[in-house]
CSV table of C-alpha atoms (C1' of nucleotides) in Angstrom, one decimal:
chain,number,residue,atom,x,y,z
A,1,MET,CA,15.1,5.1,-8.4
A,2,GLU,CA,11.6,6.2,-9.1
A,3,PRO,CA,10.8,7.2,-12.6
A,4,ALA,CA,10.3,10.9,-13.1
A,5,PHE,CA,7.6,10.0,-15.6
A,6,GLY,CA,5.4,7.0,-15.9
A,7,GLU,CA,4.5,5.0,-18.9
A,8,VAL,CA,1.4,5.5,-21.0
A,9,ASN,CA,-1.4,3.0,-21.3
A,10,GLN,CA,-3.6,2.2,-24.1
A,11,LEU,CA,-6.1,4.8,-23.1
A,12,GLY,CA,-3.5,7.5,-22.9
A,13,GLY,CA,-3.3,7.5,-19.2
A,14,VAL,CA,-0.1,7.7,-17.4
A,15,PHE,CA,1.0,5.1,-14.7
A,16,VAL,CA,4.0,3.9,-13.1
A,17,ASN,CA,4.5,0.3,-13.5
A,18,GLY,CA,4.5,-1.6,-10.3
A,19,ARG,CA,3.2,1.3,-8.3
A,20,PRO,CA,-0.4,2.1,-7.3
A,21,LEU,CA,-2.4,4.6,-8.9
A,22,PRO,CA,-2.4,7.9,-6.8
A,23,ASN,CA,-5.1,8.0,-4.1
A,24,ALA,CA,-6.6,11.0,-5.9
A,25,ILE,CA,-7.5,8.8,-8.9
A,26,ARG,CA,-8.6,5.8,-6.8
A,27,LEU,CA,-10.9,8.0,-4.9
A,28,ARG,CA,-12.3,9.6,-8.2
A,29,ILE,CA,-13.0,6.2,-9.5
A,30,VAL,CA,-15.1,5.3,-6.5
A,31,GLU,CA,-16.8,8.7,-6.5
A,32,LEU,CA,-17.8,8.3,-10.2
A,33,ALA,CA,-19.0,4.9,-9.5
A,34,GLN,CA,-21.2,6.2,-6.6
A,35,LEU,CA,-22.5,8.7,-9.1
A,36,GLY,CA,-23.7,5.9,-11.2
A,37,ILE,CA,-21.1,6.1,-13.8
A,38,ARG,CA,-20.4,2.8,-15.4
A,39,PRO,CA,-17.1,1.3,-15.0
A,40,CYS,CA,-16.3,1.4,-18.6
A,41,ASP,CA,-16.9,5.0,-18.8
A,42,ILE,CA,-15.0,5.7,-15.6
A,43,SER,CA,-12.1,3.8,-17.2
A,44,ARG,CA,-12.2,5.9,-20.4
A,45,GLN,CA,-12.8,9.2,-18.6
A,46,LEU,CA,-9.9,8.7,-16.1
A,47,ARG,CA,-7.9,6.8,-18.6
A,48,VAL,CA,-7.3,3.9,-16.3
A,49,SER,CA,-7.6,0.4,-17.6
A,50,HIS,CA,-10.9,-1.2,-16.9
A,51,GLY,CA,-9.2,-4.1,-15.2
A,52,CYS,CA,-7.9,-1.6,-12.7
A,53,VAL,CA,-11.1,0.2,-12.3
A,54,SER,CA,-12.8,-3.2,-11.8
A,55,LYS,CA,-10.2,-4.1,-9.2
A,56,ILE,CA,-10.4,-0.9,-7.2
A,57,LEU,CA,-14.2,-0.9,-7.1
A,58,ALA,CA,-14.4,-4.5,-6.2
A,59,ARG,CA,-11.9,-3.8,-3.4
A,60,TYR,CA,-13.9,-0.8,-2.2
A,61,ASN,CA,-17.0,-2.8,-2.2
A,62,GLU,CA,-15.4,-5.5,-0.1
A,63,THR,CA,-13.3,-3.5,2.3
A,64,GLY,CA,-14.6,0.0,2.1
A,65,SER,CA,-11.1,1.3,1.5
A,66,ILE,CA,-9.8,3.0,-1.7
A,67,LEU,CA,-6.3,2.3,-0.5
A,68,PRO,CA,-3.9,0.0,-2.3
A,69,GLY,CA,-2.8,-3.1,-0.3
A,70,ALA,CA,0.4,-3.2,1.5
A,71,ILE,CA,3.3,-3.6,-0.7
A,72,GLY,CA,6.5,-5.3,0.2
A,73,GLY,CA,7.9,-6.5,3.3
A,74,SER,CA,7.3,-10.0,4.7
A,75,LYS,CA,5.3,-11.5,7.4
A,76,PRO,CA,7.2,-12.3,10.5
A,77,ARG,CA,7.6,-15.9,10.4
A,78,VAL,CA,9.0,-16.4,13.7
A,79,THR,CA,8.9,-13.0,15.5
A,80,THR,CA,5.1,-13.0,16.2
A,81,PRO,CA,3.7,-10.6,18.7
A,82,THR,CA,3.6,-13.3,21.2
A,83,VAL,CA,7.3,-14.1,20.8
A,84,VAL,CA,8.1,-10.5,20.9
A,85,LYS,CA,6.2,-10.2,24.1
A,86,HIS,CA,8.0,-13.0,25.7
A,87,ILE,CA,11.3,-11.7,24.7
A,88,ARG,CA,10.5,-8.4,26.2
A,89,THR,CA,9.6,-10.1,29.4
A,90,TYR,CA,12.8,-12.0,29.5
A,91,LYS,CA,14.8,-8.8,28.9
A,92,GLN,CA,12.9,-6.9,31.5
A,93,ARG,CA,13.5,-9.6,34.1
A,94,ASP,CA,17.2,-9.8,33.2
A,95,PRO,CA,18.5,-6.9,31.2
A,96,GLY,CA,21.9,-8.6,30.8
A,97,ILE,CA,20.4,-11.7,29.2
A,98,PHE,CA,22.0,-12.9,26.0
A,99,ALA,CA,20.2,-13.5,22.8
A,100,TRP,CA,21.1,-17.1,22.8
A,101,GLU,CA,19.9,-17.4,26.4
A,102,ILE,CA,16.5,-15.9,25.2
A,103,ARG,CA,16.4,-18.4,22.5
A,104,ASP,CA,16.9,-21.3,24.9
A,105,ARG,CA,14.3,-19.9,27.1
A,106,LEU,CA,11.7,-19.5,24.3
A,107,LEU,CA,12.2,-23.1,23.6
A,108,ALA,CA,12.2,-24.2,27.2
A,109,ASP,CA,9.1,-22.3,28.1
A,110,GLY,CA,7.3,-23.7,25.1
A,111,VAL,CA,6.7,-20.3,23.5
A,112,CYS,CA,8.3,-21.7,20.5
A,113,ASP,CA,9.1,-25.1,19.1
A,114,LYS,CA,12.2,-25.9,17.1
A,115,PHE,CA,10.4,-25.1,14.0
A,116,ASN,CA,9.5,-21.6,14.8
A,117,LEU,CA,12.3,-20.7,17.1
A,118,PRO,CA,13.8,-17.4,16.1
A,119,SER,CA,17.5,-17.3,15.3
A,120,VAL,CA,19.9,-15.5,17.6
A,121,SER,CA,20.3,-12.8,15.1
A,122,SER,CA,16.5,-12.5,14.9
A,123,ILE,CA,16.3,-12.1,18.6
A,124,SER,CA,19.1,-9.5,18.4
A,125,ARG,CA,17.3,-7.5,15.9
A,126,ILE,CA,14.1,-7.7,18.0
A,127,LEU,CA,15.8,-6.5,21.0
A,128,ARG,CA,17.3,-3.7,18.9
A,129,ASN,CA,14.4,-2.7,16.9
A,130,LYS,CA,11.1,-3.6,18.7
A,131,ILE,CA,12.2,-3.4,22.2
A,132,GLY,CA,15.2,-1.2,22.4
A,133,ASN,CA,15.1,0.9,25.4
A,134,LEU,CA,12.7,-0.9,27.7
A,135,SER,CA,11.6,2.3,29.2
A,136,GLN,CA,9.7,3.4,26.2
A,137,GLN,CA,8.0,0.2,25.1
A,138,GLY,CA,4.5,-0.3,24.0
A,139,GLN,CA,4.6,1.2,20.6
A,140,TYR,CA,4.7,-2.2,19.2
A,141,GLU,CA,1.8,-3.6,20.9
A,142,LYS,CA,-0.8,-5.5,19.3
A,143,GLN,CA,0.2,-5.4,15.7
A,144,THR,CA,-1.2,-7.8,13.2
A,145,PRO,CA,1.3,-10.2,11.8
A,146,HIS,CA,2.0,-8.1,8.9
A,147,GLY,CA,1.7,-4.9,10.9
A,148,PRO,CA,-0.8,-2.5,9.8
A,149,PRO,CA,-1.1,-2.7,6.1
A,150,GLN,CA,0.7,0.4,5.9
A,151,PRO,CA,-1.2,2.1,3.2
A,152,SER,CA,1.4,2.9,0.7
A,153,LEU,CA,0.2,6.4,0.2
A,154,PRO,CA,3.7,7.6,-0.5
A,155,TYR,CA,5.4,8.3,-3.6
A,156,ASN,CA,3.2,10.4,-5.6
A,157,HIS,CA,5.3,13.3,-6.4
A,158,ILE,CA,5.2,12.2,-10.0
A,159,TYR,CA,1.5,12.5,-10.0
A,160,SER,CA,0.7,15.6,-8.1
A,161,TYR,CA,-2.8,16.6,-8.1
A,162,PRO,CA,-4.6,19.7,-7.3
A,163,THR,CA,-7.7,18.0,-6.3
A,164,PRO,CA,-9.2,18.5,-3.0
A,165,ILE,CA,-8.7,15.0,-2.1
A,166,SER,CA,-5.1,15.1,-3.1
A,167,ALA,CA,-4.5,15.5,0.6
A,168,ALA,CA,-5.2,11.9,0.8
A,169,GLY,CA,-2.5,10.8,-1.5
A,170,ALA,CA,-0.2,13.6,-2.4
A,171,LYS,CA,2.6,12.7,0.0
A,172,SER,CA,5.8,11.4,-0.6
A,173,ASN,CA,7.7,9.5,2.0
A,174,LYS,CA,11.1,10.3,0.7
A,175,THR,CA,11.2,13.8,-0.5
A,176,PRO,CA,13.6,14.5,-3.3
A,177,ASN,CA,16.1,15.8,-0.9
A,178,GLY,CA,15.8,12.7,1.2
A,179,LEU,CA,13.9,14.1,4.0
A,180,PRO,CA,11.5,11.6,5.4
A,181,THR,CA,8.2,13.5,5.7
A,182,VAL,CA,6.3,12.0,8.4
A,183,ASN,CA,2.6,11.7,8.0
A,184,SER,CA,2.2,14.8,6.1
A,185,TYR,CA,-1.1,13.5,4.7
A,186,VAL,CA,-2.6,13.2,8.2
A,187,THR,CA,-2.0,16.9,8.7
A,188,ALA,CA,-3.0,17.5,5.2
A,189,PRO,CA,-5.6,20.2,5.9
A,190,SER,CA,-2.8,22.4,6.5
A,191,ILE,CA,-1.9,22.5,2.8
A,192,PRO,CA,-3.8,24.8,0.6
A,193,PRO,CA,-6.9,23.3,-0.6
A,194,TYR,CA,-6.3,24.3,-4.1
A,195,HIS,CA,-3.1,24.8,-5.9
A,196,PRO,CA,-4.0,26.0,-9.3
A,197,PRO,CA,-3.5,23.2,-11.9
A,198,THR,CA,-0.2,21.9,-11.5
A,199,PRO,CA,1.9,22.1,-14.7
A,200,VAL,CA,4.0,19.1,-13.6
A,201,SER,CA,1.3,16.5,-13.7
A,202,PRO,CA,2.1,13.8,-16.2
A,203,TYR,CA,-1.6,12.9,-16.2
A,204,MET,CA,-2.3,14.7,-19.3
A,205,GLY,CA,-5.7,13.2,-19.9
A,206,TYR,CA,-6.8,13.7,-16.3
A,207,SER,CA,-5.7,17.3,-15.9
A,208,ALA,CA,-6.9,18.3,-19.2
A,209,THR,CA,-10.5,17.3,-18.9
A,210,THR,CA,-13.0,19.7,-17.4
A,211,SER,CA,-14.1,17.2,-14.8
A,212,ALA,CA,-10.6,16.7,-13.9
A,213,TYR,CA,-10.4,18.8,-11.0
A,214,VAL,CA,-13.6,18.0,-9.4
A,215,THR,CA,-14.0,21.6,-8.5
A,216,GLY,CA,-16.4,23.0,-6.0
A,217,PRO,CA,-19.7,21.2,-5.4
A,218,THR,CA,-19.4,18.7,-8.2
A,219,TRP,CA,-17.1,16.7,-6.1
A,220,GLN,CA,-19.3,16.4,-3.0
A,221,PRO,CA,-20.1,12.7,-3.4
A,222,ALA,CA,-23.8,12.7,-3.0
A,223,SER,CA,-25.3,12.0,0.2
A,224,GLY,CA,-23.0,11.1,3.1
A,225,SER,CA,-21.2,8.5,1.2
A,226,ALA,CA,-18.6,6.5,2.8
A,227,LEU,CA,-16.2,8.7,1.1
A,228,SER,CA,-16.7,11.9,3.0
A,229,PRO,CA,-19.5,11.8,5.5
A,230,HIS,CA,-18.6,15.1,6.9
A,231,SER,CA,-16.8,17.5,4.8
A,232,CYS,CA,-15.3,19.0,7.9
A,233,ASP,CA,-12.1,18.2,9.8
A,234,ILE,CA,-9.4,16.1,8.5
A,235,ALA,CA,-10.0,15.8,4.8
A,236,ALA,CA,-8.0,12.9,3.9
A,237,PRO,CA,-8.7,9.9,6.1
A,238,LEU,CA,-12.4,10.3,5.8
A,239,ALA,CA,-12.1,8.7,2.4
A,240,PHE,CA,-11.3,5.4,4.1
A,241,LYS,CA,-14.1,4.1,6.2
A,242,GLY,CA,-12.6,1.3,8.2
A,243,MET,CA,-14.8,-1.6,7.9
A,244,ALA,CA,-12.0,-4.1,8.0
A,245,GLY,CA,-12.4,-6.9,5.5
A,246,PRO,CA,-10.1,-9.7,5.1
A,247,ARG,CA,-7.6,-7.3,3.7
A,248,GLN,CA,-7.8,-5.1,6.8
A,249,ALA,CA,-8.6,-1.7,5.7
A,250,ILE,CA,-6.6,0.3,8.1
A,251,HIS,CA,-7.3,3.9,8.8
A,252,PRO,CA,-4.4,5.9,7.6
A,253,VAL,CA,-4.3,7.7,10.9
A,254,SER,CA,-4.0,4.8,12.9
A,255,ALA,CA,-1.7,3.2,10.6
A,256,SER,CA,0.8,5.9,10.9
A,257,VAL,CA,1.8,6.0,14.4
A,258,LEU,CA,5.3,7.2,13.9
B,1,DT,C1',-19.9,-3.8,-25.5
B,2,DT,C1',-18.8,-4.6,-20.8
B,3,DC,C1',-16.7,-6.7,-17.1
B,4,DG,C1',-14.0,-10.3,-14.4
B,5,DT,C1',-9.6,-12.1,-14.1
B,6,DA,C1',-4.9,-14.6,-15.2
B,7,DA,C1',-0.5,-13.5,-16.8
B,8,DC,C1',3.0,-10.3,-17.0
B,9,DG,C1',6.8,-7.3,-15.7
B,10,DG,C1',7.4,-4.3,-12.3
B,11,DT,C1',8.3,-2.3,-7.1
B,12,DT,C1',8.6,-2.5,-2.2
B,13,DG,C1',10.1,-3.7,2.4
B,14,DA,C1',10.5,-6.9,6.6
B,15,DC,C1',13.3,-10.3,7.3
C,1,DA,C1',24.9,-3.3,4.6
C,2,DT,C1',22.9,-6.4,1.3
C,3,DG,C1',20.2,-9.9,-0.7
C,4,DT,C1',15.9,-12.6,-0.7
C,5,DC,C1',11.3,-13.2,-1.7
C,6,DA,C1',6.4,-12.9,-1.1
C,7,DA,C1',3.4,-9.4,-0.9
C,8,DC,C1',1.1,-5.8,-4.0
C,9,DC,C1',0.9,-2.8,-8.3
C,10,DG,C1',-1.6,-1.6,-13.2
C,11,DT,C1',-1.8,-3.0,-17.9
C,12,DT,C1',-2.9,-6.2,-21.2
C,13,DA,C1',-5.5,-9.6,-23.4
C,14,DC,C1',-8.8,-13.3,-23.2
C,15,DG,C1',-13.2,-15.1,-22.7
DNA sequence: TTCGTAACGGTTGAC
DNA sequence: ATGTCAACCGTTACG
């Protein structure tokens, strides 16, 4: 269960333990830094620990992305893209093939050795989840081992912001009623750019300050920064220029195919 | 005083 | 359907 309210840090800011700061704040941190504000001042102003400011800024400098890293999941240890590809081929050539036969073939064909040979149940799962109806394949093509570091934009209903860029983060995967909202942030422009200050925001400090809502011109991050080169079109994703570093800053749009 | 970072308690999600 | 576990989270405290 997600907490309805977060905890309060030493600076009076609200956070949810174990969860990333909302993108609105992450973005604000970067914006302020680009405006020349010192990290320690950003920390105080936004009531985010300096450790966190430091980390977000460092990551931004390194990857160009304000997004948190991919949380959870596990790397496929055996079901690499190559393996999946072979399994698909076997299945295409012989739709009636059994998982254990596929397993044997992977070994026989040298696709896997005995150490990385998927179990029969893994193969079954691949068949089920990644290949399924062979007529509509292809969606799983060329994924990095960990898949796209699915920017965990989700969650956020507890921090909901009225800032213009909230489009980038104000999205929850599972709505309270359990409806899986799909990629709402991609189509974010459809949401009204400005709700008046939300009364629900637990971020007291943030919403209280005058600078909080980055209203109007103020928020325009200087000259064509990486944040929003063009203020036109899709608001959200622009914040994430995709110079993929080691961490692979993936563009939210491309990351959310489905 | 500022800032980088390890330790910590926490959540997540592919397997 | 459920449990495991390695990934990431932000805060705190130390240097």
